PDB file of C-alpha atoms in Angstrom:
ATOM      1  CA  UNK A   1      28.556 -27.293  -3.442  1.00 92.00           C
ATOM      2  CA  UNK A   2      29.062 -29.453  -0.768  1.00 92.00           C
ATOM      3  CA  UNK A   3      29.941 -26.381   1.793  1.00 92.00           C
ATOM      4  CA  UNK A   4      25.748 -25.853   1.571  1.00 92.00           C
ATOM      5  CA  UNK A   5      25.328 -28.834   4.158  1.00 93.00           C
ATOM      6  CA  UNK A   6      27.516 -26.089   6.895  1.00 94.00           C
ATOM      7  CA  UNK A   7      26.975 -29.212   9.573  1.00 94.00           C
ATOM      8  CA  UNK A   8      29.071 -31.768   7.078  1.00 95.00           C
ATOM      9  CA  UNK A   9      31.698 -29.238   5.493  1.00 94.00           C
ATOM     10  CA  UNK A  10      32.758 -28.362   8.766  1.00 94.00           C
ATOM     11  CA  UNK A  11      33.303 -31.673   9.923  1.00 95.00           C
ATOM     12  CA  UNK A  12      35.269 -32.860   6.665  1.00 94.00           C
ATOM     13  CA  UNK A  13      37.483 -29.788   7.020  1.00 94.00           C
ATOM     14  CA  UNK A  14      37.614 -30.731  11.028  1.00 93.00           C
ATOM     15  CA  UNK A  15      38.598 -34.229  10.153  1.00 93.00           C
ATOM     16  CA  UNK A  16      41.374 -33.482   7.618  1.00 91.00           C
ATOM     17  CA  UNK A  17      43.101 -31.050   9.402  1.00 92.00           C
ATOM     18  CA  UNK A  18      43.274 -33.622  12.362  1.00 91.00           C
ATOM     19  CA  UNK A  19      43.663 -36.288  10.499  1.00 89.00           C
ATOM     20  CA  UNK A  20      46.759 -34.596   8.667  1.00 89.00           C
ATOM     21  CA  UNK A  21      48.680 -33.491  11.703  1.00 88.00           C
ATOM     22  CA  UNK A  22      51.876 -35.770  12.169  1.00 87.00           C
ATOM     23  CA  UNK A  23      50.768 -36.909  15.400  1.00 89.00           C
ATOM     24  CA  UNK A  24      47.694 -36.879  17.211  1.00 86.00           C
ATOM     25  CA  UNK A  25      46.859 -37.064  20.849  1.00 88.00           C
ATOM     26  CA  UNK A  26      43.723 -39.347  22.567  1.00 89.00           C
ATOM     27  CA  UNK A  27      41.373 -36.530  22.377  1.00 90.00           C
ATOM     28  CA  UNK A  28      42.095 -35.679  18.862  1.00 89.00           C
ATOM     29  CA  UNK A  29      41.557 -39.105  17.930  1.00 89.00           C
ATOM     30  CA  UNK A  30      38.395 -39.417  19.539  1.00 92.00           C
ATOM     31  CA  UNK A  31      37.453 -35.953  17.929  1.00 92.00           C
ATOM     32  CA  UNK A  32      37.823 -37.534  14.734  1.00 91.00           C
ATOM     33  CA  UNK A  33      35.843 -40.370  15.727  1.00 92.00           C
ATOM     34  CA  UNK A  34      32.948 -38.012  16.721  1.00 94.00           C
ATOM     35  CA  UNK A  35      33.601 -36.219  13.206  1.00 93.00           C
ATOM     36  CA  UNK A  36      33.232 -39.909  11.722  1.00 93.00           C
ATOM     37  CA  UNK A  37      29.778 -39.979  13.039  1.00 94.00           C
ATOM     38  CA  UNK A  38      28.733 -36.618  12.180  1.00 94.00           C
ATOM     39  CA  UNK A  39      30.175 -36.961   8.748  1.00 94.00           C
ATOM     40  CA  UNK A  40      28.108 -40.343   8.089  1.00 94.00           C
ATOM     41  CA  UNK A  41      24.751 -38.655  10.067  1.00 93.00           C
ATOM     42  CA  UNK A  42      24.688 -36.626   6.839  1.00 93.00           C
ATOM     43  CA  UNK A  43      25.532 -38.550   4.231  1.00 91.00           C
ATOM     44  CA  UNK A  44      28.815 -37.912   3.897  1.00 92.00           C
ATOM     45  CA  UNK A  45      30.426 -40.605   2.315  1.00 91.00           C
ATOM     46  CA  UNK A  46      27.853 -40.232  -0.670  1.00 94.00           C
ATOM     47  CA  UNK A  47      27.822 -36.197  -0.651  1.00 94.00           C
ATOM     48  CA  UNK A  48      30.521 -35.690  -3.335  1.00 93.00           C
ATOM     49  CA  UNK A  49      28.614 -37.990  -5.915  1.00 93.00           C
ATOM     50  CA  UNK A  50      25.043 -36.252  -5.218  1.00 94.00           C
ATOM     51  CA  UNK A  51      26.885 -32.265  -5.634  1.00 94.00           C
ATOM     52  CA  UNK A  52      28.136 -34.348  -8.921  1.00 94.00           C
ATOM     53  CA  UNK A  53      24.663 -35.146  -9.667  1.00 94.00           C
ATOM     54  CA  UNK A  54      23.261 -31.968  -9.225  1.00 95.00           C
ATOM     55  CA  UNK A  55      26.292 -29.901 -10.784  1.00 94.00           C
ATOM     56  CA  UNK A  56      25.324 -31.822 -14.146  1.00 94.00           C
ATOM     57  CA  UNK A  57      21.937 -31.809 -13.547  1.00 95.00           C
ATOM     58  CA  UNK A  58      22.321 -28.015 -13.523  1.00 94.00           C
ATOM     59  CA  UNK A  59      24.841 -28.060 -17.121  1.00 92.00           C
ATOM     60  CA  UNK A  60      28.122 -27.769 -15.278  1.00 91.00           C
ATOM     61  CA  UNK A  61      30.900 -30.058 -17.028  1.00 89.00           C
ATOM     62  CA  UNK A  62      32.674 -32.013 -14.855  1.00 90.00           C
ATOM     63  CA  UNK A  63      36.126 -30.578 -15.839  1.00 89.00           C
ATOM     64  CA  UNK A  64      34.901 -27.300 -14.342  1.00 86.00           C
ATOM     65  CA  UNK A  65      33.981 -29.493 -10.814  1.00 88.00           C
ATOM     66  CA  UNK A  66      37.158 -29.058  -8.864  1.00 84.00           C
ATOM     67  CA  UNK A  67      37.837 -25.529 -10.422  1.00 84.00           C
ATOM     68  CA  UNK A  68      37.812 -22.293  -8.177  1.00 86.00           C
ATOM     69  CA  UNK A  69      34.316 -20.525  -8.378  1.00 85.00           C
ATOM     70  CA  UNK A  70      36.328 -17.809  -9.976  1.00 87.00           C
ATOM     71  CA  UNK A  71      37.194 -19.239 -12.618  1.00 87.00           C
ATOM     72  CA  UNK A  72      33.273 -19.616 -13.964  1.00 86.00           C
ATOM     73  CA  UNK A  73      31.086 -17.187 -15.832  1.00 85.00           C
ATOM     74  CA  UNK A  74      28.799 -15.461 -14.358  1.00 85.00           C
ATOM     75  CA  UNK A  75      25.829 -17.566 -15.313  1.00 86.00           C
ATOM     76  CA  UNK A  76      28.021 -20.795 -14.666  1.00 89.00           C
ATOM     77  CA  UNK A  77      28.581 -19.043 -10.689  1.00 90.00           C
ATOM     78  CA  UNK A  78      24.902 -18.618 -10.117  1.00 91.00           C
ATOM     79  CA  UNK A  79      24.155 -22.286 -11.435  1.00 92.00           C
ATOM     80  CA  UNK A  80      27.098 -23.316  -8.329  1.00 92.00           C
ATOM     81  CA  UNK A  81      25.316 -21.290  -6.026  1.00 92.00           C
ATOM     82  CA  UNK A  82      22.113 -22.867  -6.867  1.00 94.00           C
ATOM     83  CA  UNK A  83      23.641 -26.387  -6.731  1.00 94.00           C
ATOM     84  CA  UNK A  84      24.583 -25.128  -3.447  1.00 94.00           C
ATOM     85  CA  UNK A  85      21.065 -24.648  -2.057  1.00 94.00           C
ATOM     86  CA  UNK A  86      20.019 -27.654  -3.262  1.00 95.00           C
ATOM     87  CA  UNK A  87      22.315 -29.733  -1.986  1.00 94.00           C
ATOM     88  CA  UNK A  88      22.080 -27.751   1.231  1.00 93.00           C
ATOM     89  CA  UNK A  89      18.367 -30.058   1.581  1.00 90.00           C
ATOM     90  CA  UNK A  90      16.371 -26.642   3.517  1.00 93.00           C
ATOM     91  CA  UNK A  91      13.337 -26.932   4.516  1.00 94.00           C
ATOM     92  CA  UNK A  92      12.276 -23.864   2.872  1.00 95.00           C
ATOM     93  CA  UNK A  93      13.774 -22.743  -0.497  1.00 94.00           C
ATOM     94  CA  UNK A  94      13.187 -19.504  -1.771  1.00 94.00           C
ATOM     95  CA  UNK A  95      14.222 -19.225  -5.482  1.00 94.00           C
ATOM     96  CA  UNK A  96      13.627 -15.975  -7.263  1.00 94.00           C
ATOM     97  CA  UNK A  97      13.850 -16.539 -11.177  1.00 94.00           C
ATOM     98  CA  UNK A  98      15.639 -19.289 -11.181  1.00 93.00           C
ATOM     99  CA  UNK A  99      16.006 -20.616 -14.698  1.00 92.00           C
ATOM    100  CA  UNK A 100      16.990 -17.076 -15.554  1.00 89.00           C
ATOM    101  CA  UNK A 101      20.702 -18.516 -16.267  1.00 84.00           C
ATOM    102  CA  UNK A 102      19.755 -22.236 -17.509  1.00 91.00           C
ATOM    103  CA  UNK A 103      19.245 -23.521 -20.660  1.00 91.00           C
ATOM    104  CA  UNK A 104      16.422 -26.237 -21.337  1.00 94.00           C
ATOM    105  CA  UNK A 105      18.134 -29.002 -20.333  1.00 94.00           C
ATOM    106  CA  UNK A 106      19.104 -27.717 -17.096  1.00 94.00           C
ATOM    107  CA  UNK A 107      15.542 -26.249 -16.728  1.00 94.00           C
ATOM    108  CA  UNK A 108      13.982 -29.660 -17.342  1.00 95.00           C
ATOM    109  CA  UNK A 109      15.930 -31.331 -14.765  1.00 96.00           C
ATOM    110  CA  UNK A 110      15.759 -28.715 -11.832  1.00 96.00           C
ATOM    111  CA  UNK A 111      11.537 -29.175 -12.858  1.00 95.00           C
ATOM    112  CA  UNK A 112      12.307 -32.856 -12.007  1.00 95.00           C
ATOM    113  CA  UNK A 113      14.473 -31.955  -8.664  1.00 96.00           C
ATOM    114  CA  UNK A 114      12.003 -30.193  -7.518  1.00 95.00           C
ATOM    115  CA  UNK A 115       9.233 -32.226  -8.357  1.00 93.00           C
ATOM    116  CA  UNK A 116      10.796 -35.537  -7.155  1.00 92.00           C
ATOM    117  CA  UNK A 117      13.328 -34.958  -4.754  1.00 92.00           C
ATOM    118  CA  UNK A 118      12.905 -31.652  -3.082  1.00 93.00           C
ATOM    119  CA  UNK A 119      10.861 -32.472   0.017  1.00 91.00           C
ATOM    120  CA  UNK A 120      10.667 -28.846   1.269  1.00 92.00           C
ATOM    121  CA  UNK A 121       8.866 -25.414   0.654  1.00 93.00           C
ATOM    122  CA  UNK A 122       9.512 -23.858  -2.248  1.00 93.00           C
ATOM    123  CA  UNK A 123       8.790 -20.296  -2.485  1.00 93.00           C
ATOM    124  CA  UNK A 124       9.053 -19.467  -6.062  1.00 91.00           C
ATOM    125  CA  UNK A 125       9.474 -16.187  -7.856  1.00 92.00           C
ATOM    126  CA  UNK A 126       9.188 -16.758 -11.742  1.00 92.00           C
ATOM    127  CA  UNK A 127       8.277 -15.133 -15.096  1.00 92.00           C
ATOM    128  CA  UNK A 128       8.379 -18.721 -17.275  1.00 93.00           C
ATOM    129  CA  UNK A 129       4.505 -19.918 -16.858  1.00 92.00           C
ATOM    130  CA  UNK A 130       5.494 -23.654 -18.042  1.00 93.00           C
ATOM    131  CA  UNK A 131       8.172 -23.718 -15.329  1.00 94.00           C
ATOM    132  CA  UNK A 132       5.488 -22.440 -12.679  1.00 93.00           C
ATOM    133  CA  UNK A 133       2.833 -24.688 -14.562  1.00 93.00           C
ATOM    134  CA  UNK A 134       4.956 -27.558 -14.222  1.00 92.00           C
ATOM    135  CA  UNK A 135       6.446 -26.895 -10.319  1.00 93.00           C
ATOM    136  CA  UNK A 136       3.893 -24.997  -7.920  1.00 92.00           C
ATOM    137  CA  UNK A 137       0.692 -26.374  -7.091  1.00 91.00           C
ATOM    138  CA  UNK A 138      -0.339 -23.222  -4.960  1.00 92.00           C
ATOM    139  CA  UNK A 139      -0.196 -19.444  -5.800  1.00 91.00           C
ATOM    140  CA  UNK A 140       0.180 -16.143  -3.830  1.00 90.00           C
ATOM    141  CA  UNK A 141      -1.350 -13.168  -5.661  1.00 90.00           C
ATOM    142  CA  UNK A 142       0.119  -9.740  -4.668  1.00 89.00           C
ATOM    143  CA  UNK A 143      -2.158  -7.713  -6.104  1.00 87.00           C
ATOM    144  CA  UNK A 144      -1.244  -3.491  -4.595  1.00 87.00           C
ATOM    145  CA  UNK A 145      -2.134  -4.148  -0.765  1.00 88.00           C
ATOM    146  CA  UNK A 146      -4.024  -8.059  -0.848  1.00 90.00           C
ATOM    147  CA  UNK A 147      -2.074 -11.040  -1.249  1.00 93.00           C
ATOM    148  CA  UNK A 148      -4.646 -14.061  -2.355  1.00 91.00           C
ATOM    149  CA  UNK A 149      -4.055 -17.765  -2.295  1.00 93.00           C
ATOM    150  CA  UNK A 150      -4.626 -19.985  -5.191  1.00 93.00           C
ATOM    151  CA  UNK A 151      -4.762 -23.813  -5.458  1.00 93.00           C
ATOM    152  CA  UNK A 152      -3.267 -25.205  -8.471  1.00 92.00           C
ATOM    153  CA  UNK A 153      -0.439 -24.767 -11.090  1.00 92.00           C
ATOM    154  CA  UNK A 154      -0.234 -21.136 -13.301  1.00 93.00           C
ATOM    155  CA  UNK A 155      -3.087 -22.023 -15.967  1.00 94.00           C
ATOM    156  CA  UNK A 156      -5.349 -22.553 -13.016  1.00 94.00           C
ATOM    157  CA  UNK A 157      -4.391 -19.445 -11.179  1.00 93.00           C
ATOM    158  CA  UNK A 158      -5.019 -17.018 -14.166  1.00 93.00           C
ATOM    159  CA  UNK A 159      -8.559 -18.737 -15.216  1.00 94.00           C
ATOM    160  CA  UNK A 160      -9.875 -18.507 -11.738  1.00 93.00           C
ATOM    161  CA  UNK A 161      -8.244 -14.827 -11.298  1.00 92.00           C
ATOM    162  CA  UNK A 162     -10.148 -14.132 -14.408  1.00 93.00           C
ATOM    163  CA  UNK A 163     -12.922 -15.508 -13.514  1.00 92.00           C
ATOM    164  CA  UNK A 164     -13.093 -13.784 -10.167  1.00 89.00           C
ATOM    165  CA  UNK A 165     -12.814 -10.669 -12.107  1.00 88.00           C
ATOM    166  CA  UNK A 166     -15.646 -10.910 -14.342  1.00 91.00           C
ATOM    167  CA  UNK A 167     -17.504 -11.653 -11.375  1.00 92.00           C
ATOM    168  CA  UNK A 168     -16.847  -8.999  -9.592  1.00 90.00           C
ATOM    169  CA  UNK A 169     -17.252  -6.820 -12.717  1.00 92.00           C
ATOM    170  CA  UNK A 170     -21.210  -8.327 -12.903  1.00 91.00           C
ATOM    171  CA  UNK A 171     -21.244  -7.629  -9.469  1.00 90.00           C
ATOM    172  CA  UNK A 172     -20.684  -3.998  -9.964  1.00 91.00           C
ATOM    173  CA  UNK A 173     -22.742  -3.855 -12.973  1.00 90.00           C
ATOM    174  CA  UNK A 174     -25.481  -4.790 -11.371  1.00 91.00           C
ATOM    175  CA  UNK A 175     -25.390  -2.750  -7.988  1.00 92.00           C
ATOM    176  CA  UNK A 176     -24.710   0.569 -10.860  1.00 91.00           C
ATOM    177  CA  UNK A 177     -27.764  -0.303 -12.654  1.00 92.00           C
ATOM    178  CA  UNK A 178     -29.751  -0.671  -8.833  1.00 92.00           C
ATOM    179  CA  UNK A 179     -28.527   2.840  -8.250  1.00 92.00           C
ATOM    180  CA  UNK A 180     -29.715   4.333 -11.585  1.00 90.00           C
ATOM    181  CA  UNK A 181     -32.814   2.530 -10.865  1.00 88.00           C
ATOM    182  CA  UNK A 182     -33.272   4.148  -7.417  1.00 89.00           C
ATOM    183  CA  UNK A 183     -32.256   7.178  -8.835  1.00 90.00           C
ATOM    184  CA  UNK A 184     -35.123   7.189 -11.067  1.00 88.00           C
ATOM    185  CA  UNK A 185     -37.494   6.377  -8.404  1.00 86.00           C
ATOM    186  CA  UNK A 186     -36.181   9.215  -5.752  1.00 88.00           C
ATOM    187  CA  UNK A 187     -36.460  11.649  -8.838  1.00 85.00           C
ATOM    188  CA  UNK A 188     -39.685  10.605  -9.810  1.00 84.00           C
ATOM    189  CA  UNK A 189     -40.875  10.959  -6.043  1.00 83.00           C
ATOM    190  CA  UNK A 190     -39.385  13.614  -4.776  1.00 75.00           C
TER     191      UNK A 190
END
């Protein structure tokens, strides 16, 4: 989980391998110093308990924390890989179905995540309406060749995209009966 954040896992793995050499020369040492810095920049020292965090929050059991990916279901891999992106903090997150592999536990609390702590973008592709109801407060319509914007949660989205319907369906009742009516008239006057 923690290899999401590339910057920090790179400078852990830096650090050890430095820091386990049997002797180390002035520049290594002040490498490791630098790796120090970058390691607390991102949180570092606190990154192991948050992937812990989320890895729960998610339904994986802690045995299964230090295990090789591997080792894990399918369904238990894809909830990793998730944990992954969200402890990666992105600016943009693009999740396509993602409680496709969670129970409702695990559902709840990514809701919450990304309610409370996910400061990003989310770009969300979903078929469970309360999960969309309950996380997006904008959608994009692709309808064949016209993509439409929407303000609101799910609920909001289909109401107005009826509504715009039946408008458009008056709309076109009425210019049909203009056309019969000047029909009429270009017959009668012919």
């Amino acid at each position: 989980v923690i290899q999401g954040n590339k910057v920090l896992w790179d400078a852990i793995e830096e650090q050890n391998t430095l820091s386990n050499k049997s002797a180390v020369t002035d520049a290594e040492g002040y490498r490791i110093a630098e790796l120090e810095s970058v390691i607390y920049e991102n949180d570092g020292y606190s990154a192991e308990s948050n992937a812990e965090i989320i890895l729960q929050g998610l339904g994986i059991e802690e045995k299964d924390f230090k295990e090789p990916l591997k080792k894990l279901s399918g369904g238990y891999k894809i909830r990793v890989l998730l944990a992954q992106c969200l402890f990666s903090d992105p600016d943009i997150l693009l999740l396509d179905e993602p409680t496709n592999h969670l129970d409702i536990l695990s559902t709840q609390w990514l809701e919450d995540f990304l309610k409370k702590k996910f400061k990003g973008i989310l770009l969300l592709i979903s078929h469970d309406h309360d999960f969309l109801n309950s996380t997006c407060n904008n959608i994009l319509d692709i309808d064949y060749s016209t993509i439409t914007l929407y303000s609101g949660n799910y609920d909001h989205f289909i109401e107005e995209k009826q509504s715009i319907a039946e408008q458009k369906e008056g709309e076109k009742a009425s210019i049909e009966k203009k056309i019969a009516k000047d029909r009429v008239f270009i017959e009668k006057f012919r």
